[in-house]
Amino acid sequence: MSSSPRSSDRPDPRVLRCVRQGALAGLALVLVWPAARGHSEWIGWLPLWLAGMPLMAWWSLHRFRLPLTGLLARSARRRRGPQARRRSRPLARPARPDLRHVSRGQPV
């Protein structure tokens, strides 16, 4: 088995190029133009639509793969001990008498 991804797993280069250019243009717009960091009444928070959504589309074209360095660091921090066990339930206490319906002076 080869380590390279199959051709069906790779995104179409034309779509990838358009999404990449859109994401980088939106990111540059947000960084350079202060008005692009604001809020629009029609579409909401502009950095989300100019930078966040194109970057998410770019990531989704790669089928939401995580960076390999993050996976290696996570596996190194994993605990090696046994699985935690639940504590046994404490014994039920006897029910208290309901003192709301007892008139004064009567023993409980």
N, CA, C and O atoms as CSV, one atom per row, in Angstrom:
chain,resi,resn,atom,element,x,y,z
A,1,MET,N,N,0.829,-1.170,0.000
A,1,MET,CA,C,0.000,0.000,0.000
A,1,MET,C,C,0.880,1.243,0.000
A,1,MET,O,O,1.809,1.354,0.800
A,2,SER,N,N,0.589,2.160,-0.885
A,2,SER,CA,C,1.411,3.362,-0.944
A,2,SER,C,C,0.861,4.420,-0.003
A,2,SER,O,O,-0.320,4.408,0.344
A,3,SER,N,N,1.722,5.326,0.400
A,3,SER,CA,C,1.307,6.360,1.347
A,3,SER,C,C,0.665,7.550,0.643
A,3,SER,O,O,0.085,8.413,1.302
A,4,SER,N,N,0.761,7.611,-0.700
A,4,SER,CA,C,0.153,8.740,-1.403
A,4,SER,C,C,-1.356,8.551,-1.497
A,4,SER,O,O,-1.831,7.425,-1.637
A,5,PRO,N,N,-2.107,9.635,-1.422
A,5,PRO,CA,C,-3.556,9.518,-1.496
A,5,PRO,C,C,-4.004,9.129,-2.898
A,5,PRO,O,O,-3.330,9.438,-3.881
A,6,ARG,N,N,-5.131,8.457,-2.985
A,6,ARG,CA,C,-5.673,8.068,-4.277
A,6,ARG,C,C,-6.098,9.303,-5.041
A,6,ARG,O,O,-6.289,10.366,-4.450
A,7,SER,N,N,-6.248,9.175,-6.351
A,7,SER,CA,C,-6.629,10.329,-7.163
A,7,SER,C,C,-8.037,10.796,-6.831
A,7,SER,O,O,-8.336,11.978,-7.001
A,8,SER,N,N,-8.918,9.908,-6.361
A,8,SER,CA,C,-10.273,10.319,-6.008
A,8,SER,C,C,-10.296,11.102,-4.695
A,8,SER,O,O,-11.259,11.822,-4.430
A,9,ASP,N,N,-9.254,10.975,-3.870
A,9,ASP,CA,C,-9.192,11.713,-2.610
A,9,ASP,C,C,-8.682,13.136,-2.793
A,9,ASP,O,O,-8.872,13.981,-1.918
A,10,ARG,N,N,-8.045,13.402,-3.911
A,10,ARG,CA,C,-7.499,14.734,-4.150
A,10,ARG,C,C,-8.576,15.641,-4.725
A,10,ARG,O,O,-9.358,15.218,-5.576
A,11,PRO,N,N,-8.619,16.892,-4.260
A,11,PRO,CA,C,-9.600,17.824,-4.839
A,11,PRO,C,C,-9.213,18.224,-6.254
A,11,PRO,O,O,-8.048,18.133,-6.641
A,12,ASP,N,N,-10.196,18.666,-7.016
A,12,ASP,CA,C,-9.952,19.146,-8.369
A,12,ASP,C,C,-9.041,20.376,-8.289
A,12,ASP,O,O,-9.347,21.311,-7.550
A,13,PRO,N,N,-7.942,20.393,-9.026
A,13,PRO,CA,C,-6.998,21.507,-8.906
A,13,PRO,C,C,-7.598,22.859,-9.286
A,13,PRO,O,O,-7.203,23.883,-8.728
A,14,ARG,N,N,-8.543,22.880,-10.223
A,14,ARG,CA,C,-9.153,24.158,-10.614
A,14,ARG,C,C,-9.997,24.727,-9.481
A,14,ARG,O,O,-9.946,25.926,-9.207
A,15,VAL,N,N,-10.777,23.863,-8.820
A,15,VAL,CA,C,-11.599,24.308,-7.696
A,15,VAL,C,C,-10.699,24.704,-6.526
A,15,VAL,O,O,-10.933,25.715,-5.864
A,16,LEU,N,N,-9.685,23.908,-6.285
A,16,LEU,CA,C,-8.759,24.196,-5.186
A,16,LEU,C,C,-8.076,25.544,-5.379
A,16,LEU,O,O,-7.911,26.304,-4.424
A,17,ARG,N,N,-7.676,25.842,-6.618
A,17,ARG,CA,C,-7.011,27.118,-6.895
A,17,ARG,C,C,-7.959,28.293,-6.663
A,17,ARG,O,O,-7.552,29.306,-6.094
A,18,CYS,N,N,-9.216,28.172,-7.094
A,18,CYS,CA,C,-10.188,29.256,-6.893
A,18,CYS,C,C,-10.472,29.481,-5.409
A,18,CYS,O,O,-10.519,30.620,-4.946
A,19,VAL,N,N,-10.661,28.395,-4.672
A,19,VAL,CA,C,-10.943,28.519,-3.243
A,19,VAL,C,C,-9.731,29.082,-2.506
A,19,VAL,O,O,-9.885,29.922,-1.621
A,20,ARG,N,N,-8.535,28.634,-2.857
A,20,ARG,CA,C,-7.323,29.132,-2.224
A,20,ARG,C,C,-7.144,30.624,-2.490
A,20,ARG,O,O,-6.812,31.381,-1.578
A,21,GLN,N,N,-7.363,31.052,-3.739
A,21,GLN,CA,C,-7.225,32.467,-4.065
A,21,GLN,C,C,-8.277,33.301,-3.344
A,21,GLN,O,O,-7.978,34.397,-2.870
A,22,GLY,N,N,-9.499,32.798,-3.255
A,22,GLY,CA,C,-10.548,33.514,-2.536
A,22,GLY,C,C,-10.237,33.640,-1.052
A,22,GLY,O,O,-10.453,34.693,-0.452
A,23,ALA,N,N,-9.733,32.567,-0.466
A,23,ALA,CA,C,-9.395,32.594,0.956
A,23,ALA,C,C,-8.247,33.563,1.234
A,23,ALA,O,O,-8.294,34.329,2.197
A,24,LEU,N,N,-7.236,33.528,0.405
A,24,LEU,CA,C,-6.097,34.426,0.617
A,24,LEU,C,C,-6.465,35.880,0.334
A,24,LEU,O,O,-5.973,36.782,1.012
A,25,ALA,N,N,-7.319,36.118,-0.655
A,25,ALA,CA,C,-7.767,37.485,-0.927
A,25,ALA,C,C,-8.619,38.012,0.222
A,25,ALA,O,O,-8.461,39.163,0.628
A,26,GLY,N,N,-9.515,37.191,0.747
A,26,GLY,CA,C,-10.335,37.613,1.876
A,26,GLY,C,C,-9.504,37.866,3.113
A,26,GLY,O,O,-9.752,38.825,3.843
A,27,LEU,N,N,-8.523,37.019,3.357
A,27,LEU,CA,C,-7.635,37.209,4.503
A,27,LEU,C,C,-6.825,38.497,4.358
A,27,LEU,O,O,-6.664,39.239,5.326
A,28,ALA,N,N,-6.319,38.766,3.159
A,28,ALA,CA,C,-5.575,40.004,2.922
A,28,ALA,C,C,-6.487,41.214,3.082
A,28,ALA,O,O,-6.068,42.239,3.620
A,29,LEU,N,N,-7.722,41.103,2.623
A,29,LEU,CA,C,-8.670,42.203,2.752
A,29,LEU,C,C,-8.960,42.523,4.214
A,29,LEU,O,O,-9.021,43.689,4.602
A,30,VAL,N,N,-9.136,41.481,5.018
A,30,VAL,CA,C,-9.403,41.692,6.441
A,30,VAL,C,C,-8.188,42.301,7.142
A,30,VAL,O,O,-8.340,43.146,8.024
A,31,LEU,N,N,-6.996,41.880,6.755
A,31,LEU,CA,C,-5.788,42.402,7.406
A,31,LEU,C,C,-5.456,43.829,6.986
A,31,LEU,O,O,-4.918,44.594,7.788
A,32,VAL,N,N,-5.767,44.205,5.734
A,32,VAL,CA,C,-5.340,45.498,5.212
A,32,VAL,C,C,-6.412,46.579,5.348
A,32,VAL,O,O,-6.088,47.725,5.656
A,33,TRP,N,N,-7.659,46.243,5.128
A,33,TRP,CA,C,-8.726,47.240,5.088
A,33,TRP,C,C,-9.508,47.214,6.398
A,33,TRP,O,O,-10.174,46.216,6.677
A,34,PRO,N,N,-9.457,48.251,7.200
A,34,PRO,CA,C,-10.141,48.248,8.499
A,34,PRO,C,C,-11.657,48.081,8.412
A,34,PRO,O,O,-12.263,47.522,9.326
A,35,ALA,N,N,-12.271,48.546,7.351
A,35,ALA,CA,C,-13.730,48.408,7.213
A,35,ALA,C,C,-14.139,46.941,7.035
A,35,ALA,O,O,-15.282,46.577,7.309
A,36,ALA,N,N,-13.218,46.116,6.582
A,36,ALA,CA,C,-13.530,44.695,6.392
A,36,ALA,C,C,-13.525,43.933,7.709
A,36,ALA,O,O,-13.880,42.755,7.743
A,37,ARG,N,N,-13.131,44.586,8.783
A,37,ARG,CA,C,-13.134,43.937,10.097
A,37,ARG,C,C,-14.403,44.234,10.873
A,37,ARG,O,O,-14.525,43.864,12.041
A,38,GLY,N,N,-15.332,44.889,10.236
A,38,GLY,CA,C,-16.537,45.329,10.925
A,38,GLY,C,C,-17.697,44.361,10.811
A,38,GLY,O,O,-17.528,43.150,10.662
A,39,HIS,N,N,-18.882,44.946,10.887
A,39,HIS,CA,C,-20.117,44.178,10.905
A,39,HIS,C,C,-21.067,44.779,9.877
A,39,HIS,O,O,-21.194,46.000,9.782
A,40,SER,N,N,-21.724,43.936,9.121
A,40,SER,CA,C,-22.712,44.376,8.145
A,40,SER,C,C,-24.097,43.980,8.640
A,40,SER,O,O,-24.279,42.903,9.208
A,41,GLU,N,N,-25.064,44.851,8.424
A,41,GLU,CA,C,-26.431,44.529,8.857
A,41,GLU,C,C,-27.009,43.386,8.047
A,41,GLU,O,O,-27.845,42.636,8.549
A,42,TRP,N,N,-26.581,43.241,6.812
A,42,TRP,CA,C,-27.144,42.217,5.938
A,42,TRP,C,C,-26.509,40.847,6.139
A,42,TRP,O,O,-27.218,39.843,6.205
A,43,ILE,N,N,-25.199,40.792,6.237
A,43,ILE,CA,C,-24.548,39.474,6.291
A,43,ILE,C,C,-23.849,39.178,7.606
A,43,ILE,O,O,-23.379,38.057,7.801
A,44,GLY,N,N,-23.765,40.131,8.506
A,44,GLY,CA,C,-23.174,39.862,9.814
A,44,GLY,C,C,-21.713,40.246,9.886
A,44,GLY,O,O,-21.282,41.224,9.276
A,45,TRP,N,N,-20.961,39.471,10.634
A,45,TRP,CA,C,-19.561,39.769,10.908
A,45,TRP,C,C,-18.733,39.510,9.655
A,45,TRP,O,O,-18.667,38.375,9.182
A,46,LEU,N,N,-18.110,40.532,9.122
A,46,LEU,CA,C,-17.416,40.427,7.839
A,46,LEU,C,C,-16.194,39.507,7.842
A,46,LEU,O,O,-16.017,38.778,6.866
A,47,PRO,N,N,-15.332,39.486,8.875
A,47,PRO,CA,C,-14.196,38.560,8.829
A,47,PRO,C,C,-14.616,37.091,8.714
A,47,PRO,O,O,-13.878,36.272,8.164
A,48,LEU,N,N,-15.795,36.763,9.231
A,48,LEU,CA,C,-16.274,35.386,9.089
A,48,LEU,C,C,-16.479,35.037,7.624
A,48,LEU,O,O,-16.080,33.962,7.175
A,49,TRP,N,N,-17.108,35.952,6.871
A,49,TRP,CA,C,-17.432,35.669,5.478
A,49,TRP,C,C,-16.270,35.932,4.542
A,49,TRP,O,O,-16.180,35.300,3.490
A,50,LEU,N,N,-15.380,36.844,4.890
A,50,LEU,CA,C,-14.255,37.157,4.012
A,50,LEU,C,C,-13.066,36.232,4.212
A,50,LEU,O,O,-12.335,35.955,3.261
A,51,ALA,N,N,-12.860,35.751,5.429
A,51,ALA,CA,C,-11.690,34.916,5.710
A,51,ALA,C,C,-12.085,33.548,6.257
A,51,ALA,O,O,-11.570,32.532,5.792
A,52,GLY,N,N,-12.978,33.503,7.224
A,52,GLY,CA,C,-13.297,32.246,7.896
A,52,GLY,C,C,-13.949,31.202,6.996
A,52,GLY,O,O,-13.503,30.056,6.944
A,53,MET,N,N,-14.993,31.595,6.296
A,53,MET,CA,C,-15.695,30.625,5.441
A,53,MET,C,C,-14.853,30.151,4.245
A,53,MET,O,O,-14.862,28.957,3.944
A,54,PRO,N,N,-14.124,31.046,3.552
A,54,PRO,CA,C,-13.243,30.518,2.496
A,54,PRO,C,C,-12.150,29.583,3.026
A,54,PRO,O,O,-11.796,28.605,2.368
A,55,LEU,N,N,-11.612,29.888,4.223
A,55,LEU,CA,C,-10.620,28.975,4.801
A,55,LEU,C,C,-11.247,27.640,5.164
A,55,LEU,O,O,-10.612,26.597,5.012
A,56,MET,N,N,-12.485,27.660,5.644
A,56,MET,CA,C,-13.186,26.411,5.955
A,56,MET,C,C,-13.467,25.610,4.673
A,56,MET,O,O,-13.383,24.382,4.680
A,57,ALA,N,N,-13.797,26.298,3.587
A,57,ALA,CA,C,-14.012,25.609,2.305
A,57,ALA,C,C,-12.715,24.979,1.815
A,57,ALA,O,O,-12.726,23.867,1.287
A,58,TRP,N,N,-11.619,25.668,1.983
A,58,TRP,CA,C,-10.313,25.142,1.591
A,58,TRP,C,C,-10.002,23.888,2.400
A,58,TRP,O,O,-9.545,22.885,1.853
A,59,TRP,N,N,-10.249,23.951,3.691
A,59,TRP,CA,C,-10.010,22.789,4.561
A,59,TRP,C,C,-10.937,21.633,4.191
A,59,TRP,O,O,-10.517,20.476,4.212
A,60,SER,N,N,-12.182,21.931,3.855
A,60,SER,CA,C,-13.126,20.863,3.529
A,60,SER,C,C,-12.778,20.186,2.204
A,60,SER,O,O,-13.086,19.010,2.012
A,61,LEU,N,N,-12.139,20.918,1.289
A,61,LEU,CA,C,-11.703,20.281,0.047
A,61,LEU,C,C,-10.654,19.209,0.316
A,61,LEU,O,O,-10.519,18.260,-0.456
A,62,HIS,N,N,-9.927,19.358,1.391
A,62,HIS,CA,C,-8.943,18.341,1.778
A,62,HIS,C,C,-9.549,17.329,2.740
A,62,HIS,O,O,-8.819,16.629,3.442
A,63,ARG,N,N,-10.864,17.246,2.780
A,63,ARG,CA,C,-11.636,16.274,3.566
A,63,ARG,C,C,-11.350,16.357,5.059
A,63,ARG,O,O,-11.256,15.333,5.735
A,64,PHE,N,N,-11.211,17.582,5.576
A,64,PHE,CA,C,-11.061,17.868,7.001
A,64,PHE,C,C,-9.917,17.087,7.640
A,64,PHE,O,O,-10.036,16.622,8.773
A,65,ARG,N,N,-8.829,16.945,6.928
A,65,ARG,CA,C,-7.658,16.272,7.501
A,65,ARG,C,C,-7.003,17.178,8.519
A,65,ARG,O,O,-6.899,18.386,8.309
A,66,LEU,N,N,-6.569,16.608,9.602
A,66,LEU,CA,C,-5.882,17.374,10.634
A,66,LEU,C,C,-4.389,17.378,10.353
A,66,LEU,O,O,-3.874,16.451,9.727
A,67,PRO,N,N,-3.700,18.394,10.800
A,67,PRO,CA,C,-2.245,18.392,10.631
A,67,PRO,C,C,-1.613,17.215,11.372
A,67,PRO,O,O,-2.031,16.881,12.480
A,68,LEU,N,N,-0.632,16.603,10.776
A,68,LEU,CA,C,0.007,15.419,11.353
A,68,LEU,C,C,0.715,15.743,12.656
A,68,LEU,O,O,0.759,14.897,13.550
A,69,THR,N,N,1.269,16.936,12.795
A,69,THR,CA,C,1.993,17.273,14.024
A,69,THR,C,C,1.058,17.294,15.229
A,69,THR,O,O,1.468,16.904,16.322
A,70,GLY,N,N,-0.173,17.734,15.063
A,70,GLY,CA,C,-1.129,17.756,16.162
A,70,GLY,C,C,-1.495,16.351,16.611
A,70,GLY,O,O,-1.683,16.110,17.804
A,71,LEU,N,N,-1.599,15.424,15.670
A,71,LEU,CA,C,-1.938,14.045,16.026
A,71,LEU,C,C,-0.789,13.374,16.766
A,71,LEU,O,O,-1.015,12.593,17.691
A,72,LEU,N,N,0.429,13.672,16.366
A,72,LEU,CA,C,1.573,13.056,17.043
A,72,LEU,C,C,1.704,13.577,18.469
A,72,LEU,O,O,2.016,12.813,19.382
A,73,ALA,N,N,1.470,14.855,18.664
A,73,ALA,CA,C,1.575,15.426,20.004
A,73,ALA,C,C,0.466,14.884,20.901
A,73,ALA,O,O,0.690,14.663,22.091
A,74,ARG,N,N,-0.712,14.671,20.354
A,74,ARG,CA,C,-1.828,14.167,21.151
A,74,ARG,C,C,-1.586,12.723,21.593
A,74,ARG,O,O,-1.889,12.364,22.731
A,75,SER,N,N,-1.048,11.903,20.707
A,75,SER,CA,C,-0.823,10.512,21.080
A,75,SER,C,C,0.290,10.383,22.117
A,75,SER,O,O,0.303,9.420,22.884
A,76,ALA,N,N,1.221,11.330,22.155
A,76,ALA,CA,C,2.312,11.270,23.126
A,76,ALA,C,C,1.823,11.601,24.530
A,76,ALA,O,O,2.398,11.125,25.509
A,77,ARG,N,N,0.752,12.424,24.648
A,77,ARG,CA,C,0.251,12.827,25.958
A,77,ARG,C,C,-0.768,11.847,26.523
A,77,ARG,O,O,-1.269,12.064,27.627
A,78,ARG,N,N,-1.081,10.806,25.823
A,78,ARG,CA,C,-2.126,9.889,26.249
A,78,ARG,C,C,-1.728,9.141,27.517
A,78,ARG,O,O,-0.577,8.736,27.677
A,79,ARG,N,N,-2.689,8.966,28.412
A,79,ARG,CA,C,-2.410,8.257,29.663
A,79,ARG,C,C,-2.267,6.766,29.403
A,79,ARG,O,O,-2.902,6.221,28.500
A,80,ARG,N,N,-1.455,6.130,30.174
A,80,ARG,CA,C,-1.197,4.709,29.977
A,80,ARG,C,C,-1.822,3.841,31.069
A,80,ARG,O,O,-1.741,2.616,30.985
A,81,GLY,N,N,-2.431,4.424,32.072
A,81,GLY,CA,C,-2.978,3.670,33.198
A,81,GLY,C,C,-4.283,2.959,32.850
A,81,GLY,O,O,-4.778,3.071,31.728
A,82,PRO,N,N,-4.836,2.230,33.817
A,82,PRO,CA,C,-6.092,1.532,33.568
A,82,PRO,C,C,-7.258,2.514,33.503
A,82,PRO,O,O,-7.152,3.666,33.924
A,83,GLN,N,N,-8.355,2.030,32.971
A,83,GLN,CA,C,-9.543,2.858,32.851
A,83,GLN,C,C,-10.144,3.120,34.230
A,83,GLN,O,O,-10.098,2.264,35.113
A,84,ALA,N,N,-10.702,4.304,34.400
A,84,ALA,CA,C,-11.291,4.666,35.690
A,84,ALA,C,C,-12.543,3.827,35.949
A,84,ALA,O,O,-13.256,3.452,35.018
A,85,ARG,N,N,-12.793,3.546,37.202
A,85,ARG,CA,C,-13.976,2.771,37.601
A,85,ARG,C,C,-14.961,3.678,38.313
A,85,ARG,O,O,-14.573,4.667,38.934
A,86,ARG,N,N,-16.222,3.341,38.221
A,86,ARG,CA,C,-17.248,4.092,38.936
A,86,ARG,C,C,-17.233,3.692,40.395
A,86,ARG,O,O,-16.951,2.546,40.744
A,87,ARG,N,N,-17.542,4.660,41.240
A,87,ARG,CA,C,-17.659,4.349,42.662
A,87,ARG,C,C,-18.982,3.653,42.896
A,87,ARG,O,O,-19.953,3.864,42.170
A,88,SER,N,N,-19.002,2.824,43.915
A,88,SER,CA,C,-20.269,2.168,44.239
A,88,SER,C,C,-21.219,3.188,44.828
A,88,SER,O,O,-20.786,4.150,45.463
A,89,ARG,N,N,-22.501,2.988,44.625
A,89,ARG,CA,C,-23.493,3.925,45.129
A,89,ARG,C,C,-23.573,3.841,46.644
A,89,ARG,O,O,-23.496,2.751,47.212
A,90,PRO,N,N,-23.726,4.980,47.300
A,90,PRO,CA,C,-23.869,4.937,48.758
A,90,PRO,C,C,-25.229,4.325,49.130
A,90,PRO,O,O,-26.181,4.356,48.350
A,91,LEU,N,N,-25.281,3.776,50.333
A,91,LEU,CA,C,-26.531,3.176,50.794
A,91,LEU,C,C,-27.599,4.245,50.950
A,91,LEU,O,O,-27.312,5.383,51.321
A,92,ALA,N,N,-28.826,3.863,50.662
A,92,ALA,CA,C,-29.933,4.811,50.761
A,92,ALA,C,C,-30.217,5.121,52.225
A,92,ALA,O,O,-30.273,4.219,53.060
A,93,ARG,N,N,-30.397,6.410,52.529
A,93,ARG,CA,C,-30.721,6.802,53.899
A,93,ARG,C,C,-32.211,6.598,54.137
A,93,ARG,O,O,-33.006,6.688,53.202
A,94,PRO,N,N,-32.590,6.326,55.367
A,94,PRO,CA,C,-34.024,6.190,55.639
A,94,PRO,C,C,-34.716,7.532,55.429
A,94,PRO,O,O,-34.129,8.591,55.652
A,95,ALA,N,N,-35.952,7.470,55.002
A,95,ALA,CA,C,-36.705,8.689,54.716
A,95,ALA,C,C,-37.028,9.432,56.003
A,95,ALA,O,O,-37.319,8.819,57.030
A,96,ARG,N,N,-36.975,10.751,55.938
A,96,ARG,CA,C,-37.322,11.568,57.089
A,96,ARG,C,C,-38.834,11.752,57.134
A,96,ARG,O,O,-39.494,11.714,56.095
A,97,PRO,N,N,-39.380,11.947,58.312
A,97,PRO,CA,C,-40.819,12.210,58.377
A,97,PRO,C,C,-41.122,13.606,57.833
A,97,PRO,O,O,-40.322,14.531,57.976
A,98,ASP,N,N,-42.264,13.738,57.221
A,98,ASP,CA,C,-42.686,15.019,56.670
A,98,ASP,C,C,-43.281,15.848,57.805
A,98,ASP,O,O,-44.377,15.553,58.282
A,99,LEU,N,N,-42.568,16.874,58.234
A,99,LEU,CA,C,-42.972,17.673,59.385
A,99,LEU,C,C,-43.907,18.820,59.015
A,99,LEU,O,O,-44.335,19.564,59.897
A,100,ARG,N,N,-44.226,18.979,57.761
A,100,ARG,CA,C,-45.088,20.084,57.363
A,100,ARG,C,C,-46.541,19.862,57.796
A,100,ARG,O,O,-47.274,20.825,58.024
A,101,HIS,N,N,-46.959,18.595,57.911
A,101,HIS,CA,C,-48.359,18.305,58.206
A,101,HIS,C,C,-48.630,17.977,59.662
A,101,HIS,O,O,-49.748,17.613,60.025
A,102,VAL,N,N,-47.607,18.104,60.496
A,102,VAL,CA,C,-47.772,17.807,61.913
A,102,VAL,C,C,-48.108,19.107,62.642
A,102,VAL,O,O,-47.425,20.116,62.465
A,103,SER,N,N,-49.143,19.082,63.449
A,103,SER,CA,C,-49.477,20.290,64.195
A,103,SER,C,C,-48.565,20.401,65.411
A,103,SER,O,O,-47.926,19.428,65.810
A,104,ARG,N,N,-48.512,21.577,65.988
A,104,ARG,CA,C,-47.611,21.811,67.128
A,104,ARG,C,C,-48.059,20.981,68.339
A,104,ARG,O,O,-49.247,20.801,68.606
A,105,GLY,N,N,-47.082,20.506,69.027
A,105,GLY,CA,C,-47.354,19.798,70.245
A,105,GLY,C,C,-47.516,18.298,70.085
A,105,GLY,O,O,-47.543,17.589,71.091
A,106,GLN,N,N,-47.625,17.785,68.880
A,106,GLN,CA,C,-47.766,16.334,68.708
A,106,GLN,C,C,-46.393,15.725,68.515
A,106,GLN,O,O,-45.547,16.318,67.845
A,107,PRO,N,N,-46.156,14.581,69.073
A,107,PRO,CA,C,-44.860,13.917,68.872
A,107,PRO,C,C,-44.781,13.344,67.445
A,107,PRO,O,O,-45.789,12.977,66.841
A,108,VAL,N,N,-43.605,13.287,66.963
A,108,VAL,CA,C,-43.407,12.761,65.600
A,108,VAL,C,C,-43.229,11.281,65.634
A,108,VAL,O,O,-43.050,10.657,64.589
